[in-house]
Short mmCIF file of C-alpha atoms and ligand atoms in Angstrom, two decimals:
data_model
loop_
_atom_site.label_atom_id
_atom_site.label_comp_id
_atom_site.label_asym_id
_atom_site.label_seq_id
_atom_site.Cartn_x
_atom_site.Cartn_y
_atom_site.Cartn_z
CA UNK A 1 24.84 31.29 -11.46
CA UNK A 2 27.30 29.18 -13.60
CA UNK A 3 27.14 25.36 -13.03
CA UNK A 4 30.06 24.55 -10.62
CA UNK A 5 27.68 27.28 -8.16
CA UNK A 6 24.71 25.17 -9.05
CA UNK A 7 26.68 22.23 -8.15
CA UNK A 8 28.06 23.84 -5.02
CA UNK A 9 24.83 25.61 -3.89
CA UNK A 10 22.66 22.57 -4.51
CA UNK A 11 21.37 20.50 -1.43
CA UNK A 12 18.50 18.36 -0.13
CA UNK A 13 15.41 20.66 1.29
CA UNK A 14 13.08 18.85 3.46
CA UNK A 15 10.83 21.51 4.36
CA UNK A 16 8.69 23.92 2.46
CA UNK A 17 6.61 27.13 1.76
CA UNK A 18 3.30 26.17 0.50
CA UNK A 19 3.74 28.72 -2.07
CA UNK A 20 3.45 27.80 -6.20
CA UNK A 21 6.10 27.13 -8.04
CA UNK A 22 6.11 30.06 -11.19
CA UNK A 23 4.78 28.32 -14.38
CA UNK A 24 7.80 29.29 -16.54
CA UNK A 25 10.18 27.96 -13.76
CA UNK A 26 8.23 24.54 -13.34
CA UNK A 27 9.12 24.26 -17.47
CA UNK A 28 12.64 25.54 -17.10
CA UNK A 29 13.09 22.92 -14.99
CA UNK A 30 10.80 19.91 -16.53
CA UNK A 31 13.34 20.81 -20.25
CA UNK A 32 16.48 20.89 -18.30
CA UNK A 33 15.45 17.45 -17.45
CA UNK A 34 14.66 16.21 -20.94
CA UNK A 35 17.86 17.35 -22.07
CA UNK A 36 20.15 15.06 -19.49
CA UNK A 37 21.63 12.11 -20.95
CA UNK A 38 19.18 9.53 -22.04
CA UNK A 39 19.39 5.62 -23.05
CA UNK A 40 16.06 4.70 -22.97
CA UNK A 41 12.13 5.49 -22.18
CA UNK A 42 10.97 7.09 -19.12
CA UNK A 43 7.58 9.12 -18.18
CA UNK A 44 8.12 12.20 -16.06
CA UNK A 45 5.13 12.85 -13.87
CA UNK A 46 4.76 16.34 -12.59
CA UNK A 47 2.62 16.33 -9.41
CA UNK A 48 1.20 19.32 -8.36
CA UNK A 49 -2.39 17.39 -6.77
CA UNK A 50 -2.16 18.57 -3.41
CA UNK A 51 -4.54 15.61 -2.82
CA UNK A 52 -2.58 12.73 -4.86
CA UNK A 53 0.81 14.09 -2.88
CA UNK A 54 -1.01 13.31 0.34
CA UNK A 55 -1.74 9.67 -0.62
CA UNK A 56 1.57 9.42 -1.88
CA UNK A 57 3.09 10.28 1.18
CA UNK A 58 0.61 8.36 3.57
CA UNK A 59 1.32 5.04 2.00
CA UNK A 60 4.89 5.68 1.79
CA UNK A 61 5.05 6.45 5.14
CA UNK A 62 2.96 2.95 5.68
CA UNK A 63 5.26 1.32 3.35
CA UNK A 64 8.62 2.97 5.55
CA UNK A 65 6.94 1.85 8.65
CA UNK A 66 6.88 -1.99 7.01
CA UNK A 67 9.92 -1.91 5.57
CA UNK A 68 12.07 -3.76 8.34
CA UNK A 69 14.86 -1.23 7.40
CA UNK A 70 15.86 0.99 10.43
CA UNK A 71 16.77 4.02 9.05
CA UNK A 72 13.60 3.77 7.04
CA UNK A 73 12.05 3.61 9.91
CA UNK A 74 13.27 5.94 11.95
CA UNK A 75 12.37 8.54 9.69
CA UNK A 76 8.93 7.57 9.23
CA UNK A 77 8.60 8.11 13.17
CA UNK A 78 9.78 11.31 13.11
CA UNK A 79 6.64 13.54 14.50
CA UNK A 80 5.29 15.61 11.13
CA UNK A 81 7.59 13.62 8.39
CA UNK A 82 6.31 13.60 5.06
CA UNK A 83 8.17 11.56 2.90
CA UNK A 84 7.98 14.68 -0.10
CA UNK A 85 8.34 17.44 2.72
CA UNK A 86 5.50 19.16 1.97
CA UNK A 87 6.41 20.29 -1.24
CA UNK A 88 4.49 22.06 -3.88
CA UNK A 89 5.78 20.53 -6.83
CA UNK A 90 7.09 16.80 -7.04
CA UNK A 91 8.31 15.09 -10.53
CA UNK A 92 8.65 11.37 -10.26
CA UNK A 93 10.89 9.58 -12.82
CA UNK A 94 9.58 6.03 -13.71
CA UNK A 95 10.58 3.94 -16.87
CA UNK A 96 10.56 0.32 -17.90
CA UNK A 97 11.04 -2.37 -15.65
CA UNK A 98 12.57 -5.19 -18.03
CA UNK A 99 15.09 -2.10 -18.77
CA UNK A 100 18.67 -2.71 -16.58
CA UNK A 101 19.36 1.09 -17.36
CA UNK A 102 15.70 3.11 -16.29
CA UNK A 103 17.48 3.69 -13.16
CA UNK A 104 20.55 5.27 -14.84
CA UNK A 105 17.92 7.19 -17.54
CA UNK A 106 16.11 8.66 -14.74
CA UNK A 107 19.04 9.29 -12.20
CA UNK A 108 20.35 11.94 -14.66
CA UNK A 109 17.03 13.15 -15.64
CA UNK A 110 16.38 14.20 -11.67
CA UNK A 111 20.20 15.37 -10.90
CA UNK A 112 19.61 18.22 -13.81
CA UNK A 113 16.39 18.64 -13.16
CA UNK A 114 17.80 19.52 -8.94
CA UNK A 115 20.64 21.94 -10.47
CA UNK A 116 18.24 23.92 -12.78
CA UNK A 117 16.46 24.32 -9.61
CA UNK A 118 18.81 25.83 -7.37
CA UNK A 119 19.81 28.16 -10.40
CA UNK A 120 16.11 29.35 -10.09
CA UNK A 121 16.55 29.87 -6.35
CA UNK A 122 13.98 27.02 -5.77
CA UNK A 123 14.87 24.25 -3.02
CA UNK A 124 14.87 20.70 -4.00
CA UNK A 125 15.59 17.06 -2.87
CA UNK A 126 16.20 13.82 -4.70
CA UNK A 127 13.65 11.52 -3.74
CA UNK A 128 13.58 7.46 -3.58
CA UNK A 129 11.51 6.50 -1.00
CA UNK A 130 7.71 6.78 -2.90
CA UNK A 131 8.95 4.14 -4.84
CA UNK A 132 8.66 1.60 -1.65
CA UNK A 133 4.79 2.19 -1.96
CA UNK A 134 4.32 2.94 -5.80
CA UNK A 135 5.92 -0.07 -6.83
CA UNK A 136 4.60 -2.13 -4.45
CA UNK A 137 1.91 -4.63 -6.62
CA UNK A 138 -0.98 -3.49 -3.38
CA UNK A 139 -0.47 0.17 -4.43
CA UNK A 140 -0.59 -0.31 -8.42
CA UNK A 141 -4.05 2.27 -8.16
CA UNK A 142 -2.19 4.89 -6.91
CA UNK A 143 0.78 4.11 -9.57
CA UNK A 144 -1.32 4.81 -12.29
CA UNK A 145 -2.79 7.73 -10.29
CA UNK A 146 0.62 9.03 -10.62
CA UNK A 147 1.17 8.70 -14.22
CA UNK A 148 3.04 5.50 -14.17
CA UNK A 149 2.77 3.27 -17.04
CA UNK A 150 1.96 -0.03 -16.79
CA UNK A 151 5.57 -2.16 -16.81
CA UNK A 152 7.36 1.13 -15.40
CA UNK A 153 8.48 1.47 -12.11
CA UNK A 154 9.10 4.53 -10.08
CA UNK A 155 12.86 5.31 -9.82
CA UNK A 156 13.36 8.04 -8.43
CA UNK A 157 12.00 12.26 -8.28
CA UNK A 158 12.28 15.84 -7.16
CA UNK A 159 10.54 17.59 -4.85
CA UNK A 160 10.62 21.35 -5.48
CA UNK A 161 9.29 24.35 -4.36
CA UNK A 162 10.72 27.32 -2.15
CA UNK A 163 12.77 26.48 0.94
CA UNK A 164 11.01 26.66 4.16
CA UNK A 165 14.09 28.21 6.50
CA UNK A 166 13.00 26.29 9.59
CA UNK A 167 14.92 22.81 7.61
CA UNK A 168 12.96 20.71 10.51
CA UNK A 169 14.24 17.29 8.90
CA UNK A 170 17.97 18.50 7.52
CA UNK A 171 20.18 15.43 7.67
CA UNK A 172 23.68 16.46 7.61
CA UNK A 173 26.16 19.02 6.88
CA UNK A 174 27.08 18.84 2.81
CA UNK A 175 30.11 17.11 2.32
CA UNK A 176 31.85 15.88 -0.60
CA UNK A 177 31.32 12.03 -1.14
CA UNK A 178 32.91 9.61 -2.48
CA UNK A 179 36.24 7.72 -3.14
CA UNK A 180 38.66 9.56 -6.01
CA UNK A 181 41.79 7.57 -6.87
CA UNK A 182 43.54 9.18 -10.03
CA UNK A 183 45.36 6.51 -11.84
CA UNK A 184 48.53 7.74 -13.96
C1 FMN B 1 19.83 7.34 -4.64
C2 FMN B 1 19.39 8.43 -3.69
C3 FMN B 1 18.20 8.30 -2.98
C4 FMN B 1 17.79 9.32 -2.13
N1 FMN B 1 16.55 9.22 -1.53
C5 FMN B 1 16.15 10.20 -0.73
C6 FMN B 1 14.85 10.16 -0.16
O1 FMN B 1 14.03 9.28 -0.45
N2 FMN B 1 14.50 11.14 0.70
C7 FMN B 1 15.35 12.15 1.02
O2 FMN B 1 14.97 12.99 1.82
N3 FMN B 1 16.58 12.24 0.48
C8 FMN B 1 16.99 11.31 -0.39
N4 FMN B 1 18.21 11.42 -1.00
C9 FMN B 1 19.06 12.59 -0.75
C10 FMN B 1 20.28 12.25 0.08
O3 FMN B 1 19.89 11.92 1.39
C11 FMN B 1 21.21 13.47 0.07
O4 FMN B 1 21.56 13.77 -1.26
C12 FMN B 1 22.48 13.24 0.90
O5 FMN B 1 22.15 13.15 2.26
C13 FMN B 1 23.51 14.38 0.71
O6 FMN B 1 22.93 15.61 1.09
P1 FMN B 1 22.80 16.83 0.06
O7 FMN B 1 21.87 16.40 -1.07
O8 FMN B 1 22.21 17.96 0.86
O9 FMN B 1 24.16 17.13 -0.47
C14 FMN B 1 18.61 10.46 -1.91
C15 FMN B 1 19.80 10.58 -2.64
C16 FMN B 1 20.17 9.60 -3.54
C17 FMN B 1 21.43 9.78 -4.37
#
C-alpha cells in the first residue's frame, strides 16, 4: 500500500475483535509514530491492560455523561459505548502542559501512527475524549496509571486492533473535509 491508499483507506473503527495486536506490528506502528514531525516532549503510553482500559473508559464515560456537551452526551448513552471501542491496543499521546504546541507534537504523532495502521490492515480511530477524565485534577490516579507525567496532559491517542465488521457505533460516511482556496 503506498501512502495516498493509506490516506484513502484510513477511517475511524469503533468496534473490535478482541484479538492481539502482532508484537512486530504494535512496534511498526509505535516507530512510525516517533518519526512524525516533532517540536517538543511527549510520552507515548501503549495500553494493552485490559483492566486499566476498562477504568479508562468507565470514567470517561462518567466524565461524557458530566460534560454538559450534547453530543458528548449522546454518545455516552448509546447502549454498549465504550469510549476506546473495545480495542486491544490503545496509545495515548500526552506532553507538557505549559507547552502551546503538545497538542500539535502529539496530533502528528497519532495521524502516522493511524496510517501505519491501516497499511498493516489493522483498524484504528483517533481518540480525544479520555482526556475529559485523565486530565481532570479528580482522576490524576488513573493519569499516572496511564503513564502520564506529572505536568503532561493527555492530548490525544489511537485505538488499534482488528476491525470488528459489525461497525455498531460508525458515524458517517468518509468525506473529504475541509475548506481549500488556492491563492494565485
Ligand atoms: C481532534 C479529533 C478528535 C477526535 N476524537 C474522537 C473521539 O474521541 N472518539 C472518536 O470516536 N472519534 C474521534 N475522532 C475521529 C473523528 O470523529 C473522525 O475522524 C471523523 O468523524 C471523520 O471520520 P473518519 O476518521 O472515518 O474519516 C476525532 C478526530 C479528531 C481530528
Amino acid at each position: 500500500m503506498n501512502v495516498e491508499e493509506a490516506v484513502l483507506k484510513r477511517k475511524s473503527i469503533r468496534s473490535y475483535l478482541e484479538k492481539a495486536v502482532p508484537e512486530t506490528d504494535l512496534t511498526t506502528i509505535i516507530e512510525a509514530g516517533r518519526w512524525a514531525p516533532n517540536a517538543g516532549e511527549y510520552t507515548m503510553s501503549v495500553i494493552r491492560d485490559r483492566g486499566l482500559l476498562e477504568k479508562i473508559d468507565e470514567r470517561t464515560l462518567q466524565a461524557m455523561r458530566a460534560s454538559g456537551n450534547d453530543f458528548l452526551m449522546e454518545r455516552a448513552s448509546l447502549p454498549g459505548y465504550l469510549p476506546t471501542y473495545g480495542a486491544p491496543v490503545v496509545i495515548l499521546l500526552s506532553g507538557p502542559k505549559d507547552m502551546a504546541i503538545t497538542q500539535l507534537n502529539c496530533a502528528v504523532v497519532a495521524e502516522n501512527m493511524l496510517l501505519q495502521a491501516t497499511e498493516l490492515g489493522l483498524g484504528s480511530c483517533f481518540l480525544r475524549s479520555p482526556a475529559y477524565a485523565l486530565n481532570a485534577p479528580e482522576n490524576i490516579d488513573l493519569a499516572r496509571e496511564a503513564g502520564i507525567p506529572e505536568g503532561s496532559q493527555m492530548e490525544c491517542g489511537a485505538a488499534i486492533g482488528y476491525t470488528d465488521d459489525e461497525e455498531r457505533f460508525r458515524r458517517m460516511e468518509r468525506v473529504p473535509r475541509g475548506n481549500v482556496v488556492y491563492i494565485g
